[in-house]
Amino acid sequence: KGHKGMPLFDIPIAGTEIAKTAIRLISGREAANQRIDNAYPPPAICVSVWLPIPVDNATSASTTDHNDDEEKNDANNNNNNRHQTKEEILTVESLQKVMSIHHQKVSNISSGSSSAVRVEDATYKSCHRFTDGRLSKTFRVHYLDCKNNKAKAKECHRMLREVILPMHFPTVSVRND
């Protein structure tokens, strides 16, 4: 490692055209800024949650004792229930969408700009809680606009844990263990 954690890189000293091209690629303010950005990535903090208990659709399946009208009503009710619970399912995409919307509201950013938050799945192994049958899921949230400001990233993460998740995903609970 070089100065302040920056990775070292080779500088060719030969007078060949290839060496001169390599020098042009690594020289200049833009290339230096890119090396700094690569050396110091934005803060990324994980949040681990307990997912809601899955609804067993097998118990609501109709039997042959029901007539066709009852079966159609049951199917419509099951579709309505699936639609209601589908909005509450926590995935990388749904959390990314909610975080982007929340960040735009807080930062007054136009809807056309890129998101300052990136969410990815960080689950290595799901934890199963035997008391109620719930599974855990871990997400890594990259706070791209909090570069060199970990305190701001921690504050955004506190908002995620205490406000955003309970508001948008009420069936999910944050793991504190």
mmCIF file of C-alpha atoms in Angstrom:
data_model
loop_
_atom_site.group_PDB
_atom_site.id
_atom_site.type_symbol
_atom_site.label_atom_id
_atom_site.label_comp_id
_atom_site.label_asym_id
_atom_site.label_seq_id
_atom_site.Cartn_x
_atom_site.Cartn_y
_atom_site.Cartn_z
ATOM 1 C CA LYS A 1 0.000 0.000 0.000
ATOM 2 C CA GLY A 2 1.088 3.499 -0.755
ATOM 3 C CA HIS A 3 0.305 6.812 0.908
ATOM 4 C CA LYS A 4 -2.819 6.717 3.154
ATOM 5 C CA GLY A 5 -3.860 3.286 1.933
ATOM 6 C CA MET A 6 -3.645 4.084 -1.760
ATOM 7 C CA PRO A 7 -2.505 1.089 -3.794
ATOM 8 C CA LEU A 8 0.840 1.374 -5.547
ATOM 9 C CA PHE A 9 1.015 1.211 -9.331
ATOM 10 C CA ASP A 10 3.828 0.795 -11.810
ATOM 11 C CA ILE A 11 5.103 3.701 -13.871
ATOM 12 C CA PRO A 12 6.904 2.622 -17.026
ATOM 13 C CA ILE A 13 10.193 4.397 -17.641
ATOM 14 C CA ALA A 14 11.018 3.050 -21.091
ATOM 15 C CA GLY A 15 10.883 5.422 -24.044
ATOM 16 C CA THR A 16 8.694 3.160 -26.190
ATOM 17 C CA GLU A 17 5.312 4.148 -27.625
ATOM 18 C CA ILE A 18 3.574 1.598 -25.377
ATOM 19 C CA ALA A 19 5.217 3.112 -22.282
ATOM 20 C CA LYS A 20 4.309 6.637 -23.394
ATOM 21 C CA THR A 21 0.677 5.570 -23.920
ATOM 22 C CA ALA A 22 0.619 3.985 -20.465
ATOM 23 C CA ILE A 23 1.974 7.211 -18.940
ATOM 24 C CA ARG A 24 -0.743 9.259 -20.674
ATOM 25 C CA LEU A 25 -3.414 6.919 -19.255
ATOM 26 C CA ILE A 26 -2.254 7.216 -15.637
ATOM 27 C CA SER A 27 -1.356 10.911 -15.635
ATOM 28 C CA GLY A 28 -3.632 13.866 -15.024
ATOM 29 C CA ARG A 29 -6.143 15.005 -12.430
ATOM 30 C CA GLU A 30 -8.984 12.833 -13.757
ATOM 31 C CA ALA A 31 -6.926 9.642 -13.493
ATOM 32 C CA ALA A 32 -5.725 10.638 -10.009
ATOM 33 C CA ASN A 33 -9.295 11.263 -8.855
ATOM 34 C CA GLN A 34 -10.321 7.880 -10.231
ATOM 35 C CA ARG A 35 -7.519 6.181 -8.271
ATOM 36 C CA ILE A 36 -8.644 7.965 -5.096
ATOM 37 C CA ASP A 37 -12.262 6.913 -5.687
ATOM 38 C CA ASN A 38 -11.171 3.313 -6.179
ATOM 39 C CA ALA A 39 -9.001 3.377 -3.045
ATOM 40 C CA TYR A 40 -11.703 4.848 -0.792
ATOM 41 C CA PRO A 41 -15.109 3.359 -1.636
ATOM 42 C CA PRO A 42 -18.263 4.838 -0.113
ATOM 43 C CA PRO A 43 -19.511 3.378 3.183
ATOM 44 C CA ALA A 44 -21.512 0.169 3.031
ATOM 45 C CA ILE A 45 -23.491 -0.982 6.075
ATOM 46 C CA CYS A 46 -25.448 -4.224 6.404
ATOM 47 C CA VAL A 47 -28.930 -4.595 7.804
ATOM 48 C CA SER A 48 -30.248 -8.005 8.802
ATOM 49 C CA VAL A 49 -33.987 -8.618 9.075
ATOM 50 C CA TRP A 50 -36.399 -11.360 10.033
ATOM 51 C CA LEU A 51 -38.667 -12.084 7.077
ATOM 52 C CA PRO A 52 -42.399 -12.648 7.626
ATOM 53 C CA ILE A 53 -43.656 -16.163 8.161
ATOM 54 C CA PRO A 54 -44.557 -17.578 4.722
ATOM 55 C CA VAL A 55 -48.263 -18.071 4.096
ATOM 56 C CA ASP A 56 -49.052 -21.705 3.320
ATOM 57 C CA ASN A 57 -51.326 -21.650 0.274
ATOM 58 C CA ALA A 58 -51.767 -25.401 0.486
ATOM 59 C CA THR A 59 -54.179 -25.035 3.407
ATOM 60 C CA SER A 60 -56.418 -22.699 1.433
ATOM 61 C CA ALA A 61 -56.614 -24.944 -1.645
ATOM 62 C CA SER A 62 -60.116 -26.033 -2.436
ATOM 63 C CA THR A 63 -61.155 -29.640 -2.162
ATOM 64 C CA THR A 64 -63.425 -31.631 -4.426
ATOM 65 C CA ASP A 65 -66.293 -31.206 -1.939
ATOM 66 C CA HIS A 66 -66.793 -27.559 -2.974
ATOM 67 C CA ASN A 67 -68.776 -26.613 -6.022
ATOM 68 C CA ASP A 68 -67.306 -24.584 -8.904
ATOM 69 C CA ASP A 69 -68.606 -21.220 -7.603
ATOM 70 C CA GLU A 70 -66.937 -21.696 -4.230
ATOM 71 C CA GLU A 71 -63.698 -22.690 -5.947
ATOM 72 C CA LYS A 72 -63.766 -19.519 -8.070
ATOM 73 C CA ASN A 73 -64.395 -17.400 -4.949
ATOM 74 C CA ASP A 74 -61.512 -19.114 -3.141
ATOM 75 C CA ALA A 75 -59.218 -18.528 -6.136
ATOM 76 C CA ASN A 76 -60.191 -14.834 -6.270
ATOM 77 C CA ASN A 77 -59.569 -14.452 -2.531
ATOM 78 C CA ASN A 78 -56.186 -16.153 -2.831
ATOM 79 C CA ASN A 79 -55.211 -13.853 -5.722
ATOM 80 C CA ASN A 80 -56.260 -10.803 -3.699
ATOM 81 C CA ASN A 81 -54.256 -12.009 -0.698
ATOM 82 C CA ARG A 82 -51.197 -12.641 -2.888
ATOM 83 C CA HIS A 83 -51.494 -9.132 -4.321
ATOM 84 C CA GLN A 84 -51.648 -7.611 -0.838
ATOM 85 C CA THR A 85 -48.685 -9.561 0.495
ATOM 86 C CA LYS A 86 -46.630 -9.098 -2.692
ATOM 87 C CA GLU A 87 -46.214 -5.400 -1.874
ATOM 88 C CA GLU A 88 -44.793 -6.307 1.534
ATOM 89 C CA ILE A 89 -42.158 -8.763 0.298
ATOM 90 C CA LEU A 90 -38.669 -7.477 0.993
ATOM 91 C CA THR A 91 -36.270 -8.032 -1.904
ATOM 92 C CA VAL A 92 -33.162 -6.252 -3.116
ATOM 93 C CA GLU A 93 -35.203 -4.548 -5.838
ATOM 94 C CA SER A 94 -38.016 -3.421 -3.526
ATOM 95 C CA LEU A 95 -35.584 -2.079 -0.921
ATOM 96 C CA GLN A 96 -33.573 -0.318 -3.649
ATOM 97 C CA LYS A 97 -36.740 1.337 -4.950
ATOM 98 C CA VAL A 98 -37.904 2.479 -1.504
ATOM 99 C CA MET A 99 -34.443 3.754 -0.535
ATOM 100 C CA SER A 100 -34.113 5.673 -3.817
ATOM 101 C CA ILE A 101 -37.516 7.324 -3.379
ATOM 102 C CA HIS A 102 -36.786 8.210 0.242
ATOM 103 C CA HIS A 103 -33.373 9.632 -0.665
ATOM 104 C CA GLN A 104 -34.891 11.757 -3.443
ATOM 105 C CA LYS A 105 -37.442 13.190 -1.007
ATOM 106 C CA VAL A 106 -34.830 13.960 1.648
ATOM 107 C CA SER A 107 -32.218 15.370 -0.734
ATOM 108 C CA ASN A 108 -34.617 17.101 -3.152
ATOM 109 C CA ILE A 109 -32.986 15.320 -6.083
ATOM 110 C CA SER A 110 -34.763 15.202 -9.422
ATOM 111 C CA SER A 111 -36.260 11.845 -10.359
ATOM 112 C CA GLY A 112 -34.045 11.571 -13.432
ATOM 113 C CA SER A 113 -30.784 11.485 -11.489
ATOM 114 C CA SER A 114 -29.073 8.280 -10.465
ATOM 115 C CA SER A 115 -29.673 6.850 -7.044
ATOM 116 C CA ALA A 116 -27.238 7.684 -4.278
ATOM 117 C CA VAL A 117 -27.938 4.335 -2.606
ATOM 118 C CA ARG A 118 -27.144 0.854 -3.898
ATOM 119 C CA VAL A 119 -28.567 -2.276 -2.248
ATOM 120 C CA GLU A 120 -27.219 -5.798 -2.662
ATOM 121 C CA ASP A 121 -27.913 -9.178 -1.100
ATOM 122 C CA ALA A 122 -25.340 -9.989 1.581
ATOM 123 C CA THR A 123 -26.890 -13.178 2.956
ATOM 124 C CA TYR A 124 -24.204 -15.786 3.424
ATOM 125 C CA LYS A 125 -26.390 -18.276 5.267
ATOM 126 C CA SER A 126 -30.008 -17.785 6.277
ATOM 127 C CA CYS A 127 -30.626 -18.058 9.978
ATOM 128 C CA HIS A 128 -33.760 -19.994 10.948
ATOM 129 C CA ARG A 129 -35.537 -19.048 14.188
ATOM 130 C CA PHE A 130 -37.169 -22.196 15.526
ATOM 131 C CA THR A 131 -39.541 -20.404 17.935
ATOM 132 C CA ASP A 132 -41.694 -18.973 15.145
ATOM 133 C CA GLY A 133 -40.227 -20.401 11.922
ATOM 134 C CA ARG A 134 -38.914 -17.107 10.497
ATOM 135 C CA LEU A 135 -35.875 -16.788 8.240
ATOM 136 C CA SER A 136 -33.328 -13.995 8.226
ATOM 137 C CA LYS A 137 -32.010 -12.026 5.263
ATOM 138 C CA THR A 138 -29.110 -9.588 5.141
ATOM 139 C CA PHE A 139 -28.789 -6.621 2.791
ATOM 140 C CA ARG A 140 -25.691 -4.471 2.223
ATOM 141 C CA VAL A 141 -26.555 -0.834 1.600
ATOM 142 C CA HIS A 142 -23.914 1.315 -0.137
ATOM 143 C CA TYR A 143 -24.375 5.007 0.660
ATOM 144 C CA LEU A 144 -22.818 6.500 -2.470
ATOM 145 C CA ASP A 145 -23.450 10.128 -1.529
ATOM 146 C CA CYS A 146 -21.780 9.750 1.877
ATOM 147 C CA LYS A 147 -18.250 9.410 0.543
ATOM 148 C CA ASN A 148 -15.705 10.327 3.241
ATOM 149 C CA ASN A 149 -18.575 10.909 5.704
ATOM 150 C CA LYS A 150 -19.291 7.738 7.634
ATOM 151 C CA ALA A 151 -21.300 9.639 10.270
ATOM 152 C CA LYS A 152 -23.819 10.704 7.601
ATOM 153 C CA ALA A 153 -23.997 7.107 6.334
ATOM 154 C CA LYS A 154 -24.704 5.871 9.864
ATOM 155 C CA GLU A 155 -27.482 8.440 10.241
ATOM 156 C CA CYS A 156 -29.033 7.326 6.926
ATOM 157 C CA HIS A 157 -28.760 3.720 8.077
ATOM 158 C CA ARG A 158 -30.467 4.555 11.390
ATOM 159 C CA MET A 159 -33.329 6.059 9.372
ATOM 160 C CA LEU A 160 -33.506 2.852 7.330
ATOM 161 C CA ARG A 161 -33.735 0.681 10.428
ATOM 162 C CA GLU A 162 -36.083 2.855 12.487
ATOM 163 C CA VAL A 163 -38.322 4.546 9.906
ATOM 164 C CA ILE A 164 -38.124 3.191 6.353
ATOM 165 C CA LEU A 165 -38.291 -0.562 7.021
ATOM 166 C CA PRO A 166 -41.174 -0.377 9.537
ATOM 167 C CA MET A 167 -43.117 2.052 7.309
ATOM 168 C CA HIS A 168 -42.762 0.234 3.971
ATOM 169 C CA PHE A 169 -42.294 -3.367 5.139
ATOM 170 C CA PRO A 170 -44.369 -3.728 8.344
ATOM 171 C CA THR A 171 -44.172 -7.544 8.366
ATOM 172 C CA VAL A 172 -40.358 -7.452 8.528
ATOM 173 C CA SER A 173 -38.497 -6.903 11.788
ATOM 174 C CA VAL A 174 -34.895 -5.797 12.100
ATOM 175 C CA ARG A 175 -32.580 -8.324 13.748
ATOM 176 C CA ASN A 176 -30.937 -6.959 16.859
ATOM 177 C CA ASP A 177 -29.114 -10.131 17.873
#
